[in-house]
XYZ file of C-alpha atoms in Angstrom:
238
model
C 0.000 0.000 0.000
C 1.457 3.336 -1.039
C 1.089 6.601 0.829
C 1.379 9.587 -1.471
C 1.565 13.127 -0.212
C -1.180 15.107 -1.920
C -1.142 18.839 -1.462
C -4.365 20.729 -1.975
C -5.562 24.244 -2.717
C -7.767 24.511 0.380
C -8.143 22.837 3.728
C -10.721 20.073 3.457
C -11.932 20.810 6.979
C -12.708 24.457 6.214
C -14.707 24.009 3.032
C -18.244 25.296 2.501
C -20.486 22.978 0.525
C -22.761 25.832 -0.461
C -25.816 24.321 1.200
C -27.642 25.818 4.158
C -26.386 24.278 7.367
C -29.671 24.638 9.207
C -33.122 23.846 7.925
C -35.922 25.945 9.332
C -37.940 24.635 12.229
C -41.104 24.178 10.181
C -39.329 21.845 7.769
C -37.733 19.926 10.616
C -41.065 19.530 12.371
C -42.634 18.194 9.166
C -39.817 15.679 8.710
C -40.023 14.696 12.355
C -43.774 14.105 12.131
C -43.293 11.987 9.015
C -40.715 9.636 10.541
C -42.557 9.421 13.854
C -45.665 8.352 11.910
C -43.588 5.826 9.963
C -42.213 4.403 13.201
C -45.614 4.272 14.881
C -47.101 2.550 11.839
C -44.696 -0.380 11.878
C -46.255 -3.711 12.777
C -44.739 -6.002 15.386
C -43.479 -8.215 12.567
C -41.811 -5.377 10.669
C -38.105 -5.863 9.949
C -35.897 -4.577 12.745
C -33.895 -2.673 10.148
C -36.950 -0.533 9.307
C -37.465 0.345 12.962
C -33.797 1.256 13.373
C -33.702 3.463 10.278
C -36.742 5.447 11.402
C -35.278 5.876 14.879
C -32.047 7.154 13.341
C -33.848 9.627 11.108
C -35.724 10.960 14.133
C -32.448 11.164 16.054
C -30.711 13.084 13.268
C -33.577 15.563 13.064
C -33.446 16.094 16.811
C -29.708 16.767 16.535
C -30.511 19.490 13.996
C -33.126 20.875 16.406
C -30.597 20.865 19.277
C -32.719 18.308 21.121
C -29.709 16.293 22.205
C -31.369 14.253 24.947
C -34.107 12.999 22.633
C -31.604 12.338 19.844
C -29.506 10.255 22.265
C -32.526 8.276 23.452
C -33.629 7.376 19.930
C -30.096 6.550 18.798
C -29.338 4.385 21.825
C -32.547 2.433 21.254
C -31.503 1.994 17.628
C -28.041 0.864 18.731
C -29.487 -1.748 21.090
C -31.742 -3.150 18.362
C -28.865 -3.179 15.862
C -26.555 -4.919 18.313
C -29.148 -7.595 19.084
C -29.522 -8.381 15.364
C -25.808 -7.857 14.598
C -26.593 -5.062 12.147
C -23.218 -3.484 12.727
C -23.307 -0.786 10.071
C -26.548 0.556 11.537
C -25.008 0.263 15.002
C -22.183 2.556 13.859
C -24.704 5.025 12.438
C -26.515 5.003 15.774
C -23.239 5.760 17.555
C -22.672 8.637 15.170
C -26.029 10.176 16.107
C -25.198 9.754 19.797
C -21.858 11.441 19.259
C -23.460 14.339 17.397
C -26.048 14.727 20.155
C -23.184 15.903 22.399
C -24.483 13.922 25.370
C -22.334 13.112 28.422
C -21.109 9.869 26.815
C -20.688 11.252 23.294
C -17.027 10.237 23.180
C -17.926 6.765 24.453
C -20.294 6.482 21.488
C -17.527 7.626 19.135
C -15.214 4.982 20.556
C -17.803 2.298 19.813
C -18.338 3.662 16.309
C -14.606 3.504 15.623
C -14.149 -0.007 17.004
C -17.124 -1.441 15.117
C -16.395 0.500 11.926
C -12.882 -0.898 11.762
C -13.658 -4.403 13.025
C -16.450 -5.012 10.508
C -16.225 -4.413 6.731
C -19.024 -1.848 6.665
C -19.373 0.966 4.118
C -15.901 2.552 4.190
C -17.382 6.017 3.823
C -19.045 5.594 7.222
C -15.825 4.336 8.805
C -13.897 7.287 7.363
C -16.508 9.699 8.722
C -16.003 8.250 12.213
C -12.235 8.588 11.909
C -12.679 12.155 10.721
C -14.609 12.867 13.909
C -11.572 11.669 15.869
C -9.273 13.859 13.782
C -11.435 16.900 14.434
C -11.779 16.143 18.163
C -8.002 15.871 18.670
C -5.543 18.774 19.047
C -3.672 19.640 15.848
C -0.329 18.647 17.336
C -1.603 15.337 18.736
C -0.314 12.074 17.290
C -3.867 10.719 17.533
C -4.827 12.914 14.572
C -2.029 11.417 12.514
C -2.984 7.878 13.515
C -6.677 8.414 12.747
C -5.958 9.912 9.322
C -3.505 7.118 8.540
C -6.040 4.445 9.479
C -8.647 6.174 7.307
C -6.310 6.000 4.321
C -5.379 2.422 5.148
C -9.058 1.404 5.348
C -9.951 2.991 2.016
C -6.887 1.526 0.329
C -7.881 -1.946 1.516
C -11.640 -1.704 0.941
C -11.840 0.610 -2.066
C -8.507 0.471 -3.880
C -5.858 3.069 -4.585
C -7.767 4.799 -7.406
C -11.055 5.309 -5.598
C -12.313 8.840 -4.880
C -12.618 8.035 -1.178
C -8.971 6.951 -1.086
C -8.049 10.248 -2.742
C -10.063 12.081 -0.087
C -8.253 10.285 2.753
C -4.935 11.150 1.098
C -5.970 14.791 1.272
C -7.024 14.369 4.882
C -3.672 12.811 5.749
C -1.813 15.618 3.996
C -3.803 18.224 5.925
C -3.095 16.483 9.228
C 0.626 16.197 8.427
C 0.800 19.906 7.616
C -0.906 20.957 10.847
C 0.956 18.390 12.959
C 4.491 19.079 11.708
C 4.303 21.650 8.899
C 4.814 18.987 6.233
C 4.719 20.529 2.767
C 6.427 18.091 0.374
C 6.815 14.393 -0.366
C 10.245 13.871 1.210
C 9.248 15.561 4.465
C 6.006 13.595 4.429
C 7.878 10.303 4.058
C 10.192 11.198 6.944
C 7.215 12.238 9.096
C 5.491 8.911 8.427
C 8.561 6.890 9.320
C 9.212 8.906 12.472
C 5.680 8.300 13.755
C 5.722 4.699 12.459
C 2.719 5.430 10.271
C 4.184 3.072 7.682
C 3.596 0.083 9.992
C -0.046 -1.094 10.174
C 0.533 -3.247 13.254
C 1.860 -0.159 15.071
C -0.676 2.467 14.027
C -3.640 0.107 14.470
C -2.462 -0.660 18.008
C -2.131 3.071 18.703
C -5.662 3.641 17.454
C -6.897 0.840 19.701
C -5.324 2.657 22.642
C -7.012 5.905 21.625
C -10.379 4.123 21.412
C -9.887 2.678 24.896
C -9.250 6.202 26.185
C -12.490 7.414 24.612
C -14.592 4.584 26.027
C -12.998 4.559 29.499
C -14.220 1.039 30.192
C -17.883 1.810 29.409
C -18.260 -0.857 26.757
C -21.803 -1.580 25.607
C -20.659 -4.545 23.545
C -18.842 -7.781 24.338
C -15.686 -7.318 22.299
C -14.249 -10.721 23.220
C -17.444 -12.480 22.124
C -17.422 -10.599 18.827
C -13.749 -11.409 18.210
C -14.289 -15.083 18.992
C -17.215 -15.285 16.594
C -15.234 -13.561 13.838
C -12.275 -15.918 14.397
C -14.562 -18.935 14.162
C -16.150 -17.621 10.967
C -12.742 -16.997 9.394
C -11.661 -20.543 10.189
C -14.667 -22.062 8.442
């Protein structure tokens, strides 16, 4: 896997997508009413996935309305349902809503999102989004930013391939992090920076990320990691 320094004309974290950040309350209320009606209309035999998706939509709307407590409640319910049915991608999305709700355990939720998003081969775009949260939550000079950006590029390289747009995006993210971390501005300095931080060694940077996740969760695990690992090992052996 190659790591190429890609400079860019603007910081990817400071861009404006041209869309309004906030929808007006009337629109949000209409969307909320729609998804609440959808959720209420589900029969007992409805697929769990449908229930989870409606809960997540309600949670996201409540985040936009600054109703963090309600967003957390809906997202945690969605997470519990997803965990019970081993719908891990939806579980990560639920953790994302909890993180965005800015509740007391928001960073615990982010830690779960990171662990699940890396452990399971879910949509890499979702995993990258979780790693970007970690980048943005960490101080610019912190090695955790470098590790998170490196893992994001590693994930996209493995799951998407070197030529994919998402891999290009993570290359940009890594370049931005390198610049802010150590004022890296060219390929040779970038290569030296990577070697110095051992970002060229997957076994090292993945272990460092694991340590960062443990710091986020602080022992408040909602999942049985050992049980999940054992099941994955058994599946890989078959």
